[in-house]
């Protein structure tokens, strides 16, 4: 059976150049980077080259890069690191963050740090004015994601960064989804902390980085040796780090061409679906969105059933976020955007990748309409609906 992977927002296949380098550093460059002998020095050199590659990809300095176990740890280190170092203070975030930020905020809240969760508009956006209005004399950190993992909406980070600088408040952004799709430049964004993950950009799983602007002080999450300038103890994951370095280099190479390809595949899919299937809602911002993301609600059917139908045809997509799928809980992102409960349960996220082809998309467009038709035929909600013109496309505008 043909297989089509359209879940690149959940994870990406490792690039062959990355895999080759990871293998080499597992088998041949096995020294401990802290060892003084040649074996250790070789591993250290490889790790520092990776640090330069990651830094270059986001216009940072190598000493501003801390390697971690992934996006989740980087988000934890940014938020807890700043809050615990400050000892007290108020944090601001949004209602649509990844759980690695939201649940970290909830944990900090239990430890006595007040948190403001900013609401979003129906496209999932916050405004710089909302952030400005929420900043108090006690605010120590603002954390707003660069682009949303479920609906792809891009936040106005540069404008938020300018406000935070002016008010003397640190800004963290989770750039896990935007890296490799948008230009991520820590200087022009005016961010102080920025999260990256390897496996969302054709790199290995279990490795990531946190950009920490020079001069920003963090409490470490763990105690141990003095690795990573005393910010992240433990013998470094050298093969993973080298893989992340290569993935970062590849992610910033040919970025405009890749983004154009992703957008072309994404648009072929959304246009095809809207032409062939009625009662479809496109979630997220119509233009300020990641080039690879299409999040759609198929009215009268549950997202999970659509996923199972697609899976039986060899197609991998996602509903809500991967962490909650299986639980039939509506996504916190769609709920924050004000979607009604029934619609929020019918969402499916397609995320295309660098190797997605027009033939892949056309296969989905052949398979999906009859599947939706079958599911709707079984849906009591569909039988009771007020019928629309066939093929009509419902957008956010109505
Ligand atoms: C995947 C993801 C994370 C978590 O990264 P891991 O490396 O899987 O821990 C954090 N934030 C966003 C926006 C993500 O998409």
mmCIF file of C-alpha atoms and ligand atoms in Angstrom:
data_model
loop_
_atom_site.group_PDB
_atom_site.id
_atom_site.type_symbol
_atom_site.label_atom_id
_atom_site.label_comp_id
_atom_site.label_asym_id
_atom_site.label_seq_id
_atom_site.Cartn_x
_atom_site.Cartn_y
_atom_site.Cartn_z
ATOM 1 C CA UNK A 1 0.000 0.000 0.000
ATOM 2 C CA UNK A 2 1.129 3.538 -0.685
ATOM 3 C CA UNK A 3 2.262 5.345 2.465
ATOM 4 C CA UNK A 4 2.080 9.108 2.848
ATOM 5 C CA UNK A 5 3.474 10.830 5.924
ATOM 6 C CA UNK A 6 1.777 14.168 6.618
ATOM 7 C CA UNK A 7 2.639 14.570 10.290
ATOM 8 C CA UNK A 8 5.893 16.533 10.141
ATOM 9 C CA UNK A 9 4.740 18.787 12.995
ATOM 10 C CA UNK A 10 4.869 15.703 15.258
ATOM 11 C CA UNK A 11 8.290 14.619 14.042
ATOM 12 C CA UNK A 12 10.348 14.452 10.871
ATOM 13 C CA UNK A 13 12.363 11.681 9.218
ATOM 14 C CA UNK A 14 16.088 12.124 9.881
ATOM 15 C CA UNK A 15 17.984 13.632 6.941
ATOM 16 C CA UNK A 16 20.475 11.106 5.521
ATOM 17 C CA UNK A 17 23.412 13.513 5.967
ATOM 18 C CA UNK A 18 22.441 13.875 9.635
ATOM 19 C CA UNK A 19 22.134 10.107 10.107
ATOM 20 C CA UNK A 20 25.570 9.524 8.546
ATOM 21 C CA UNK A 21 27.187 12.020 10.906
ATOM 22 C CA UNK A 22 25.383 10.613 13.957
ATOM 23 C CA UNK A 23 26.580 7.103 13.078
ATOM 24 C CA UNK A 24 30.156 8.304 12.646
ATOM 25 C CA UNK A 25 30.065 9.983 16.072
ATOM 26 C CA UNK A 26 28.621 6.899 17.719
ATOM 27 C CA UNK A 27 31.146 4.491 16.255
ATOM 28 C CA UNK A 28 34.293 6.541 15.871
ATOM 29 C CA UNK A 29 34.156 9.729 17.952
ATOM 30 C CA UNK A 30 33.183 8.062 21.206
ATOM 31 C CA UNK A 31 35.373 9.988 23.637
ATOM 32 C CA UNK A 32 33.961 11.942 26.565
ATOM 33 C CA UNK A 33 34.193 15.633 25.662
ATOM 34 C CA UNK A 34 35.407 16.372 29.204
ATOM 35 C CA UNK A 35 38.413 14.030 28.841
ATOM 36 C CA UNK A 36 41.743 15.697 28.191
ATOM 37 C CA UNK A 37 43.157 13.023 25.867
ATOM 38 C CA UNK A 38 42.847 12.950 22.080
ATOM 39 C CA UNK A 39 39.655 10.869 22.167
ATOM 40 C CA UNK A 40 37.971 13.425 24.383
ATOM 41 C CA UNK A 41 39.376 16.353 22.433
ATOM 42 C CA UNK A 42 37.961 14.930 19.210
ATOM 43 C CA UNK A 43 34.492 14.660 20.731
ATOM 44 C CA UNK A 44 34.782 18.181 22.196
ATOM 45 C CA UNK A 45 35.798 19.592 18.802
ATOM 46 C CA UNK A 46 32.823 17.914 17.114
ATOM 47 C CA UNK A 47 30.470 19.271 19.762
ATOM 48 C CA UNK A 48 31.837 22.803 19.486
ATOM 49 C CA UNK A 49 31.503 22.708 15.722
ATOM 50 C CA UNK A 50 27.864 21.725 16.188
ATOM 51 C CA UNK A 51 27.433 24.633 18.610
ATOM 52 C CA UNK A 52 28.778 27.003 15.955
ATOM 53 C CA UNK A 53 26.394 25.573 13.387
ATOM 54 C CA UNK A 54 23.355 25.992 15.633
ATOM 55 C CA UNK A 55 24.461 29.514 16.597
ATOM 56 C CA UNK A 56 24.992 30.526 12.979
ATOM 57 C CA UNK A 57 21.546 29.240 12.000
ATOM 58 C CA UNK A 58 19.836 31.679 14.406
ATOM 59 C CA UNK A 59 22.396 34.550 14.302
ATOM 60 C CA UNK A 60 23.608 33.856 17.852
ATOM 61 C CA UNK A 61 27.093 33.384 19.335
ATOM 62 C CA UNK A 62 28.264 29.814 20.102
ATOM 63 C CA UNK A 63 28.551 30.506 23.858
ATOM 64 C CA UNK A 64 24.867 31.457 23.847
ATOM 65 C CA UNK A 65 23.804 27.882 22.911
ATOM 66 C CA UNK A 66 23.019 25.323 25.644
ATOM 67 C CA UNK A 67 22.426 21.755 24.458
ATOM 68 C CA UNK A 68 19.505 19.930 26.080
ATOM 69 C CA UNK A 69 17.455 16.767 25.628
ATOM 70 C CA UNK A 70 14.925 18.545 23.390
ATOM 71 C CA UNK A 71 12.254 21.194 23.149
ATOM 72 C CA UNK A 72 10.540 20.162 26.366
ATOM 73 C CA UNK A 73 13.685 20.495 28.455
ATOM 74 C CA UNK A 74 14.658 23.784 26.782
ATOM 75 C CA UNK A 75 11.248 25.249 27.640
ATOM 76 C CA UNK A 76 11.532 24.002 31.235
ATOM 77 C CA UNK A 77 15.055 25.409 31.557
ATOM 78 C CA UNK A 78 14.033 28.794 30.162
ATOM 79 C CA UNK A 79 10.985 29.269 32.384
ATOM 80 C CA UNK A 80 12.072 27.584 35.610
ATOM 81 C CA UNK A 81 15.659 28.749 35.138
ATOM 82 C CA UNK A 82 14.657 32.418 35.028
ATOM 83 C CA UNK A 83 11.911 32.203 37.662
ATOM 84 C CA UNK A 84 13.891 30.211 40.218
ATOM 85 C CA UNK A 85 16.998 32.349 39.728
ATOM 86 C CA UNK A 86 14.859 35.467 40.343
ATOM 87 C CA UNK A 87 13.293 33.786 43.392
ATOM 88 C CA UNK A 88 9.990 35.549 42.863
ATOM 89 C CA UNK A 89 8.129 37.365 40.121
ATOM 90 C CA UNK A 90 5.302 37.275 37.618
ATOM 91 C CA UNK A 91 5.340 35.438 34.269
ATOM 92 C CA UNK A 92 3.245 36.048 31.165
ATOM 93 C CA UNK A 93 2.399 33.434 28.531
ATOM 94 C CA UNK A 94 -0.492 32.570 26.210
ATOM 95 C CA UNK A 95 -3.317 30.056 26.327
ATOM 96 C CA UNK A 96 -2.108 28.344 23.134
ATOM 97 C CA UNK A 97 1.431 27.348 24.105
ATOM 98 C CA UNK A 98 2.750 23.805 23.836
ATOM 99 C CA UNK A 99 2.200 21.807 27.027
ATOM 100 C CA UNK A 100 5.949 21.959 27.708
ATOM 101 C CA UNK A 101 5.392 25.678 28.426
ATOM 102 C CA UNK A 102 1.835 25.555 29.823
ATOM 103 C CA UNK A 103 2.459 22.736 32.284
ATOM 104 C CA UNK A 104 5.768 24.297 33.364
ATOM 105 C CA UNK A 105 3.841 27.505 34.105
ATOM 106 C CA UNK A 106 1.284 25.522 36.101
ATOM 107 C CA UNK A 107 4.106 23.946 38.148
ATOM 108 C CA UNK A 108 5.621 27.391 38.793
ATOM 109 C CA UNK A 109 2.201 28.714 39.761
ATOM 110 C CA UNK A 110 2.006 26.019 42.457
ATOM 111 C CA UNK A 111 5.377 27.238 43.719
ATOM 112 C CA UNK A 112 3.953 30.744 44.156
ATOM 113 C CA UNK A 113 4.824 32.476 40.882
ATOM 114 C CA UNK A 114 1.743 34.306 39.537
ATOM 115 C CA UNK A 115 1.148 33.603 35.835
ATOM 116 C CA UNK A 116 -0.927 35.487 33.263
ATOM 117 C CA UNK A 117 -2.271 33.305 30.432
ATOM 118 C CA UNK A 118 -3.133 35.713 27.617
ATOM 119 C CA UNK A 119 -6.221 34.870 25.554
ATOM 120 C CA UNK A 120 -5.959 34.758 21.746
ATOM 121 C CA UNK A 121 -8.184 35.900 18.889
ATOM 122 C CA UNK A 122 -10.061 33.437 16.663
ATOM 123 C CA UNK A 123 -6.908 32.951 14.576
ATOM 124 C CA UNK A 124 -4.839 32.059 17.640
ATOM 125 C CA UNK A 125 -2.910 35.357 17.791
ATOM 126 C CA UNK A 126 -1.966 37.584 20.702
ATOM 127 C CA UNK A 127 -1.168 41.247 20.135
ATOM 128 C CA UNK A 128 1.903 43.154 21.356
ATOM 129 C CA UNK A 129 -0.562 45.514 23.106
ATOM 130 C CA UNK A 130 -1.952 42.621 25.168
ATOM 131 C CA UNK A 131 1.568 41.751 26.296
ATOM 132 C CA UNK A 132 2.341 45.405 27.110
ATOM 133 C CA UNK A 133 -0.839 45.714 29.173
ATOM 134 C CA UNK A 134 -0.072 42.559 31.165
ATOM 135 C CA UNK A 135 3.475 43.574 32.181
ATOM 136 C CA UNK A 136 3.708 44.719 35.816
ATOM 137 C CA UNK A 137 6.607 45.892 37.979
ATOM 138 C CA UNK A 138 6.946 42.245 39.124
ATOM 139 C CA UNK A 139 7.110 40.634 35.659
ATOM 140 C CA UNK A 140 10.351 38.709 35.117
ATOM 141 C CA UNK A 141 9.594 36.751 31.937
ATOM 142 C CA UNK A 142 7.282 36.676 28.928
ATOM 143 C CA UNK A 143 7.017 33.406 26.975
ATOM 144 C CA UNK A 144 5.180 33.438 23.636
ATOM 145 C CA UNK A 145 5.707 30.763 20.989
ATOM 146 C CA UNK A 146 6.923 31.847 17.558
ATOM 147 C CA UNK A 147 4.453 29.621 15.689
ATOM 148 C CA UNK A 148 1.811 27.252 16.963
ATOM 149 C CA UNK A 149 2.301 23.508 16.568
ATOM 150 C CA UNK A 150 -1.390 22.694 16.084
ATOM 151 C CA UNK A 151 -2.752 25.437 13.834
ATOM 152 C CA UNK A 152 0.488 26.985 12.508
ATOM 153 C CA UNK A 153 -0.383 30.565 13.497
ATOM 154 C CA UNK A 154 2.643 32.874 13.686
ATOM 155 C CA UNK A 155 2.898 35.312 16.617
ATOM 156 C CA UNK A 156 4.265 38.875 16.281
ATOM 157 C CA UNK A 157 7.458 38.071 18.227
ATOM 158 C CA UNK A 158 9.629 40.953 16.966
ATOM 159 C CA UNK A 159 7.031 43.499 18.117
ATOM 160 C CA UNK A 160 6.610 41.706 21.451
ATOM 161 C CA UNK A 161 10.411 41.622 21.755
ATOM 162 C CA UNK A 162 10.648 45.388 21.272
ATOM 163 C CA UNK A 163 8.118 45.934 24.056
ATOM 164 C CA UNK A 164 9.876 43.542 26.442
ATOM 165 C CA UNK A 165 13.232 45.262 25.815
ATOM 166 C CA UNK A 166 11.703 48.662 26.469
ATOM 167 C CA UNK A 167 10.109 47.463 29.705
ATOM 168 C CA UNK A 168 13.192 45.544 30.880
ATOM 169 C CA UNK A 169 11.481 42.134 30.867
ATOM 170 C CA UNK A 170 13.052 38.970 29.436
ATOM 171 C CA UNK A 171 11.366 37.286 26.442
ATOM 172 C CA UNK A 172 11.437 33.557 25.703
ATOM 173 C CA UNK A 173 10.053 32.073 22.505
ATOM 174 C CA UNK A 174 9.451 28.425 21.621
ATOM 175 C CA UNK A 175 10.684 28.315 18.026
ATOM 176 C CA UNK A 176 10.512 24.522 17.670
ATOM 177 C CA UNK A 177 7.955 24.644 14.841
ATOM 178 C CA UNK A 178 9.179 27.796 13.078
ATOM 179 C CA UNK A 179 12.837 26.823 12.825
ATOM 180 C CA UNK A 180 13.506 25.565 9.304
ATOM 181 C CA UNK A 181 10.299 27.157 8.006
ATOM 182 C CA UNK A 182 10.709 30.822 8.952
ATOM 183 C CA UNK A 183 13.776 32.990 9.330
ATOM 184 C CA UNK A 184 14.745 32.716 13.010
ATOM 185 C CA UNK A 185 17.159 35.524 13.930
ATOM 186 C CA UNK A 186 17.506 36.104 17.672
ATOM 187 C CA UNK A 187 18.823 39.669 17.189
ATOM 188 C CA UNK A 188 16.048 40.981 14.959
ATOM 189 C CA UNK A 189 13.432 39.205 17.104
ATOM 190 C CA UNK A 190 14.904 40.804 20.294
ATOM 191 C CA UNK A 191 14.482 37.563 22.215
ATOM 192 C CA UNK A 192 16.540 36.595 25.267
ATOM 193 C CA UNK A 193 15.788 32.853 25.253
ATOM 194 C CA UNK A 194 14.762 30.632 22.349
ATOM 195 C CA UNK A 195 13.910 26.926 22.182
ATOM 196 C CA UNK A 196 14.901 24.521 19.382
ATOM 197 C CA UNK A 197 14.354 20.772 18.986
ATOM 198 C CA UNK A 198 16.283 18.385 16.723
ATOM 199 C CA UNK A 199 13.554 15.979 15.677
ATOM 200 C CA UNK A 200 11.242 18.649 14.227
ATOM 201 C CA UNK A 201 13.923 19.681 11.725
ATOM 202 C CA UNK A 202 15.085 16.322 10.279
ATOM 203 C CA UNK A 203 17.492 15.806 13.189
ATOM 204 C CA UNK A 204 17.592 13.162 15.934
ATOM 205 C CA UNK A 205 15.057 12.799 18.744
ATOM 206 C CA UNK A 206 16.115 13.543 22.305
ATOM 207 C CA UNK A 207 18.323 16.523 21.538
ATOM 208 C CA UNK A 208 17.602 20.236 21.434
ATOM 209 C CA UNK A 209 19.040 23.592 22.330
ATOM 210 C CA UNK A 210 18.227 26.676 24.316
ATOM 211 C CA UNK A 211 19.586 30.010 23.139
ATOM 212 C CA UNK A 212 20.454 32.084 26.210
ATOM 213 C CA UNK A 213 21.455 35.650 25.369
ATOM 214 C CA UNK A 214 24.810 36.636 26.822
ATOM 215 C CA UNK A 215 24.274 38.101 30.299
ATOM 216 C CA UNK A 216 21.002 36.246 31.021
ATOM 217 C CA UNK A 217 21.378 34.182 34.200
ATOM 218 C CA UNK A 218 19.564 30.869 34.761
ATOM 219 C CA UNK A 219 19.261 28.449 37.643
ATOM 220 C CA UNK A 220 20.041 24.920 36.330
ATOM 221 C CA UNK A 221 17.246 22.317 36.498
ATOM 222 C CA UNK A 222 19.592 19.568 37.682
ATOM 223 C CA UNK A 223 22.692 19.316 39.812
ATOM 224 C CA UNK A 224 25.843 17.598 38.600
ATOM 225 C CA UNK A 225 29.038 18.489 36.800
ATOM 226 C CA UNK A 226 29.869 21.859 35.274
ATOM 227 C CA UNK A 227 28.885 20.957 31.710
ATOM 228 C CA UNK A 228 27.362 23.535 29.346
ATOM 229 C CA UNK A 229 28.800 26.444 31.378
ATOM 230 C CA UNK A 230 27.128 25.133 34.529
ATOM 231 C CA UNK A 231 23.676 25.380 32.970
ATOM 232 C CA UNK A 232 23.046 21.712 32.081
ATOM 233 C CA UNK A 233 25.034 18.998 33.870
ATOM 234 C CA UNK A 234 25.671 15.521 32.474
ATOM 235 C CA UNK A 235 27.922 14.007 29.829
ATOM 236 C CA UNK A 236 26.830 15.507 26.560
ATOM 237 C CA UNK A 237 24.878 13.536 23.935
ATOM 238 C CA UNK A 238 27.653 14.006 21.380
ATOM 239 C CA UNK A 239 26.121 12.037 18.456
ATOM 240 C CA UNK A 240 22.775 13.772 18.996
ATOM 241 C CA UNK A 241 24.393 17.192 19.310
ATOM 242 C CA UNK A 242 26.428 16.688 16.144
ATOM 243 C CA UNK A 243 23.209 15.591 14.407
ATOM 244 C CA UNK A 244 21.403 18.690 15.657
ATOM 245 C CA UNK A 245 24.256 20.861 14.367
ATOM 246 C CA UNK A 246 23.985 19.334 10.901
ATOM 247 C CA UNK A 247 20.195 19.543 10.935
ATOM 248 C CA UNK A 248 20.387 23.227 11.920
ATOM 249 C CA UNK A 249 22.800 23.938 9.099
ATOM 250 C CA UNK A 250 20.535 22.161 6.597
ATOM 251 C CA UNK A 251 17.453 23.912 8.011
ATOM 252 C CA UNK A 252 18.827 27.366 7.293
ATOM 253 C CA UNK A 253 20.215 26.369 3.895
ATOM 254 C CA UNK A 254 17.759 26.893 0.981
ATOM 255 C CA UNK A 255 15.126 28.110 3.412
ATOM 256 C CA UNK A 256 13.092 30.248 0.944
ATOM 257 C CA UNK A 257 12.988 27.422 -1.631
ATOM 258 C CA UNK A 258 11.944 24.869 0.976
ATOM 259 C CA UNK A 259 9.274 27.149 2.402
ATOM 260 C CA UNK A 260 7.899 27.692 -1.105
ATOM 261 C CA UNK A 261 7.736 23.952 -1.713
ATOM 262 C CA UNK A 262 5.968 23.352 1.620
ATOM 263 C CA UNK A 263 3.426 26.109 0.939
ATOM 264 C CA UNK A 264 2.759 24.759 -2.568
ATOM 265 C CA UNK A 265 2.057 21.243 -1.195
ATOM 266 C CA UNK A 266 -0.033 22.628 1.683
ATOM 267 C CA UNK A 267 -2.085 24.804 -0.695
ATOM 268 C CA UNK A 268 -2.627 21.945 -3.142
ATOM 269 C CA UNK A 269 -4.027 19.941 -0.235
ATOM 270 C CA UNK A 270 -6.278 22.632 1.271
ATOM 271 C CA UNK A 271 -7.602 23.779 -2.090
ATOM 272 C CA UNK A 272 -8.283 20.199 -3.153
ATOM 273 C CA UNK A 273 -10.106 19.437 0.082
ATOM 274 C CA UNK A 274 -12.193 22.583 -0.113
ATOM 275 C CA UNK A 275 -13.141 21.794 -3.721
ATOM 276 C CA UNK A 276 -14.050 18.168 -3.086
ATOM 277 C CA UNK A 277 -15.533 18.239 0.429
ATOM 278 C CA UNK A 278 -18.163 20.591 1.836
ATOM 279 C CA UNK A 279 -18.479 21.870 5.384
ATOM 280 C CA UNK A 280 -14.765 22.253 5.977
ATOM 281 C CA UNK A 281 -13.283 24.957 8.208
ATOM 282 C CA UNK A 282 -9.654 26.050 7.963
ATOM 283 C CA UNK A 283 -8.290 26.759 11.439
ATOM 284 C CA UNK A 284 -5.603 29.283 12.244
ATOM 285 C CA UNK A 285 -4.587 32.490 10.540
ATOM 286 C CA UNK A 286 -5.285 32.592 6.780
ATOM 287 C CA UNK A 287 -1.909 34.190 5.926
ATOM 288 C CA UNK A 288 0.213 34.500 9.098
ATOM 289 C CA UNK A 289 0.787 30.767 9.296
ATOM 290 C CA UNK A 290 3.560 28.212 8.867
ATOM 291 C CA UNK A 291 3.989 27.077 5.253
ATOM 292 C CA UNK A 292 3.628 23.380 6.110
ATOM 293 C CA UNK A 293 0.491 23.374 8.278
ATOM 294 C CA UNK A 294 -3.121 22.787 7.297
ATOM 295 C CA UNK A 295 -5.488 22.347 10.249
ATOM 296 C CA UNK A 296 -9.031 21.587 9.132
ATOM 297 C CA UNK A 297 -12.329 20.786 10.775
ATOM 298 C CA UNK A 298 -14.614 18.391 8.962
ATOM 299 C CA UNK A 299 -18.016 19.202 10.348
ATOM 300 C CA UNK A 300 -20.163 16.376 11.790
ATOM 301 C CA UNK A 301 -17.295 13.911 12.166
ATOM 302 C CA UNK A 302 -14.708 13.340 14.868
ATOM 303 C CA UNK A 303 -11.063 14.017 14.063
ATOM 304 C CA UNK A 304 -10.061 10.655 15.496
ATOM 305 C CA UNK A 305 -12.313 8.747 13.087
ATOM 306 C CA UNK A 306 -10.848 10.668 10.152
ATOM 307 C CA UNK A 307 -7.349 9.736 11.349
ATOM 308 C CA UNK A 308 -8.228 6.062 11.576
ATOM 309 C CA UNK A 309 -9.774 6.129 8.109
ATOM 310 C CA UNK A 310 -6.665 7.842 6.727
ATOM 311 C CA UNK A 311 -4.383 5.403 8.531
ATOM 312 C CA UNK A 312 -6.189 2.457 6.971
ATOM 313 C CA UNK A 313 -5.198 3.969 3.600
ATOM 314 C CA UNK A 314 -1.556 4.427 4.618
ATOM 315 C CA UNK A 315 -1.767 8.145 5.431
ATOM 316 C CA UNK A 316 -0.370 9.588 8.658
ATOM 317 C CA UNK A 317 -1.925 12.819 9.955
ATOM 318 C CA UNK A 318 -2.806 14.084 13.409
ATOM 319 C CA UNK A 319 -5.743 15.386 15.399
ATOM 320 C CA UNK A 320 -5.352 17.942 18.136
ATOM 321 C CA UNK A 321 -1.846 17.558 19.497
ATOM 322 C CA UNK A 322 -0.134 14.172 19.585
ATOM 323 C CA UNK A 323 -0.062 14.247 23.379
ATOM 324 C CA UNK A 324 -3.845 14.377 23.738
ATOM 325 C CA UNK A 325 -4.926 12.317 20.752
ATOM 326 C CA UNK A 326 -6.536 9.120 21.896
ATOM 327 C CA UNK A 327 -8.185 11.009 24.753
ATOM 328 C CA UNK A 328 -10.991 12.568 22.685
ATOM 329 C CA UNK A 329 -10.417 15.833 24.510
ATOM 330 C CA UNK A 330 -10.848 18.949 22.415
ATOM 331 C CA UNK A 331 -7.587 20.764 21.824
ATOM 332 C CA UNK A 332 -6.786 23.604 24.244
ATOM 333 C CA UNK A 333 -5.600 25.638 21.269
ATOM 334 C CA UNK A 334 -8.871 25.365 19.329
ATOM 335 C CA UNK A 335 -10.883 25.999 22.510
ATOM 336 C CA UNK A 336 -8.805 29.140 23.243
ATOM 337 C CA UNK A 337 -9.540 30.292 19.677
ATOM 338 C CA UNK A 338 -13.223 30.049 20.535
ATOM 339 C CA UNK A 339 -14.184 27.112 18.339
ATOM 340 C CA UNK A 340 -17.317 25.366 19.548
ATOM 341 C CA UNK A 341 -16.680 22.042 21.288
ATOM 342 C CA UNK A 342 -18.140 19.881 18.501
ATOM 343 C CA UNK A 343 -16.042 21.566 15.820
ATOM 344 C CA UNK A 344 -12.892 21.417 17.985
ATOM 345 C CA UNK A 345 -13.296 17.624 18.135
ATOM 346 C CA UNK A 346 -13.419 17.343 14.358
ATOM 347 C CA UNK A 347 -10.009 18.841 13.656
ATOM 348 C CA UNK A 348 -7.311 17.167 11.629
ATOM 349 C CA UNK A 349 -3.798 18.519 11.228
ATOM 350 C CA UNK A 350 -1.895 17.784 8.034
ATOM 351 C CA UNK A 351 1.728 18.889 8.070
ATOM 352 C CA UNK A 352 3.762 18.451 4.882
ATOM 353 C CA UNK A 353 7.533 18.041 4.699
ATOM 354 C CA UNK A 354 10.491 18.550 2.406
ATOM 355 C CA UNK A 355 9.938 15.209 0.688
ATOM 356 C CA UNK A 356 6.164 15.531 0.230
ATOM 357 C CA UNK A 357 5.241 15.322 -3.473
ATOM 358 C CA UNK A 358 2.240 16.425 -5.521
ATOM 359 C CA UNK A 359 1.478 12.701 -6.042
ATOM 360 C CA UNK A 360 1.309 12.250 -2.252
ATOM 361 C CA UNK A 361 -1.197 15.077 -1.995
ATOM 362 C CA UNK A 362 -3.264 13.794 -4.913
ATOM 363 C CA UNK A 363 -3.454 10.368 -3.273
ATOM 364 C CA UNK A 364 -4.887 12.002 -0.130
ATOM 365 C CA UNK A 365 -7.343 13.940 -2.285
ATOM 366 C CA UNK A 366 -8.507 10.660 -3.874
ATOM 367 C CA UNK A 367 -8.907 8.826 -0.576
ATOM 368 C CA UNK A 368 -10.248 11.480 1.766
ATOM 369 C CA UNK A 369 -13.571 12.566 0.168
ATOM 370 C CA UNK A 370 -15.123 9.053 0.142
ATOM 371 C CA UNK A 371 -13.872 8.466 3.696
ATOM 372 C CA UNK A 372 -15.484 11.681 4.923
ATOM 373 C CA UNK A 373 -18.623 10.743 3.019
ATOM 374 C CA UNK A 374 -18.800 7.349 4.744
ATOM 375 C CA UNK A 375 -18.206 8.852 8.198
ATOM 376 C CA UNK A 376 -20.839 11.521 7.636
ATOM 377 C CA UNK A 377 -23.330 8.936 6.444
ATOM 378 C CA UNK A 378 -22.975 7.287 9.873
ATOM 379 C CA UNK A 379 -23.078 10.557 11.817
ATOM 380 C CA UNK A 380 -26.366 11.477 13.536
ATOM 381 C CA UNK A 381 -25.180 15.104 13.560
ATOM 382 C CA UNK A 382 -24.941 15.024 9.770
ATOM 383 C CA UNK A 383 -28.449 13.623 9.380
ATOM 384 C CA UNK A 384 -29.829 16.461 11.518
ATOM 385 C CA UNK A 385 -27.810 19.259 9.888
ATOM 386 C CA UNK A 386 -29.267 22.215 8.036
ATOM 387 C CA UNK A 387 -28.012 21.380 4.536
ATOM 388 C CA UNK A 388 -25.668 23.680 2.649
ATOM 389 C CA UNK A 389 -24.933 23.960 -1.036
ATOM 390 C CA UNK A 390 -22.744 20.973 -1.994
ATOM 391 C CA UNK A 391 -19.041 21.809 -2.177
ATOM 392 C CA UNK A 392 -19.545 25.037 -0.260
ATOM 393 C CA UNK A 393 -16.519 26.010 1.715
ATOM 394 C CA UNK A 394 -17.077 27.452 5.139
ATOM 395 C CA UNK A 395 -14.251 29.712 6.223
ATOM 396 C CA UNK A 396 -13.744 31.649 9.413
ATOM 397 C CA UNK A 397 -15.433 34.573 7.702
ATOM 398 C CA UNK A 398 -18.518 32.437 7.338
HETATM 399 C C1 LIG B 1 7.432 19.214 19.645
HETATM 400 C C2 LIG B 1 7.362 20.519 20.338
HETATM 401 C C3 LIG B 1 7.956 20.700 21.596
HETATM 402 C C4 LIG B 1 8.625 19.571 22.337
HETATM 403 O O1 LIG B 1 9.867 19.231 21.781
HETATM 404 P P1 LIG B 1 10.508 17.803 22.137
HETATM 405 O O2 LIG B 1 11.872 17.878 21.523
HETATM 406 O O3 LIG B 1 9.631 16.774 21.517
HETATM 407 O O4 LIG B 1 10.558 17.722 23.622
HETATM 408 C C5 LIG B 1 7.873 21.935 22.178
HETATM 409 N N1 LIG B 1 7.245 22.951 21.573
HETATM 410 C C6 LIG B 1 6.666 22.832 20.373
HETATM 411 C C7 LIG B 1 6.000 23.999 19.752
HETATM 412 C C8 LIG B 1 6.701 21.603 19.721
HETATM 413 O O5 LIG B 1 6.100 21.473 18.536
#
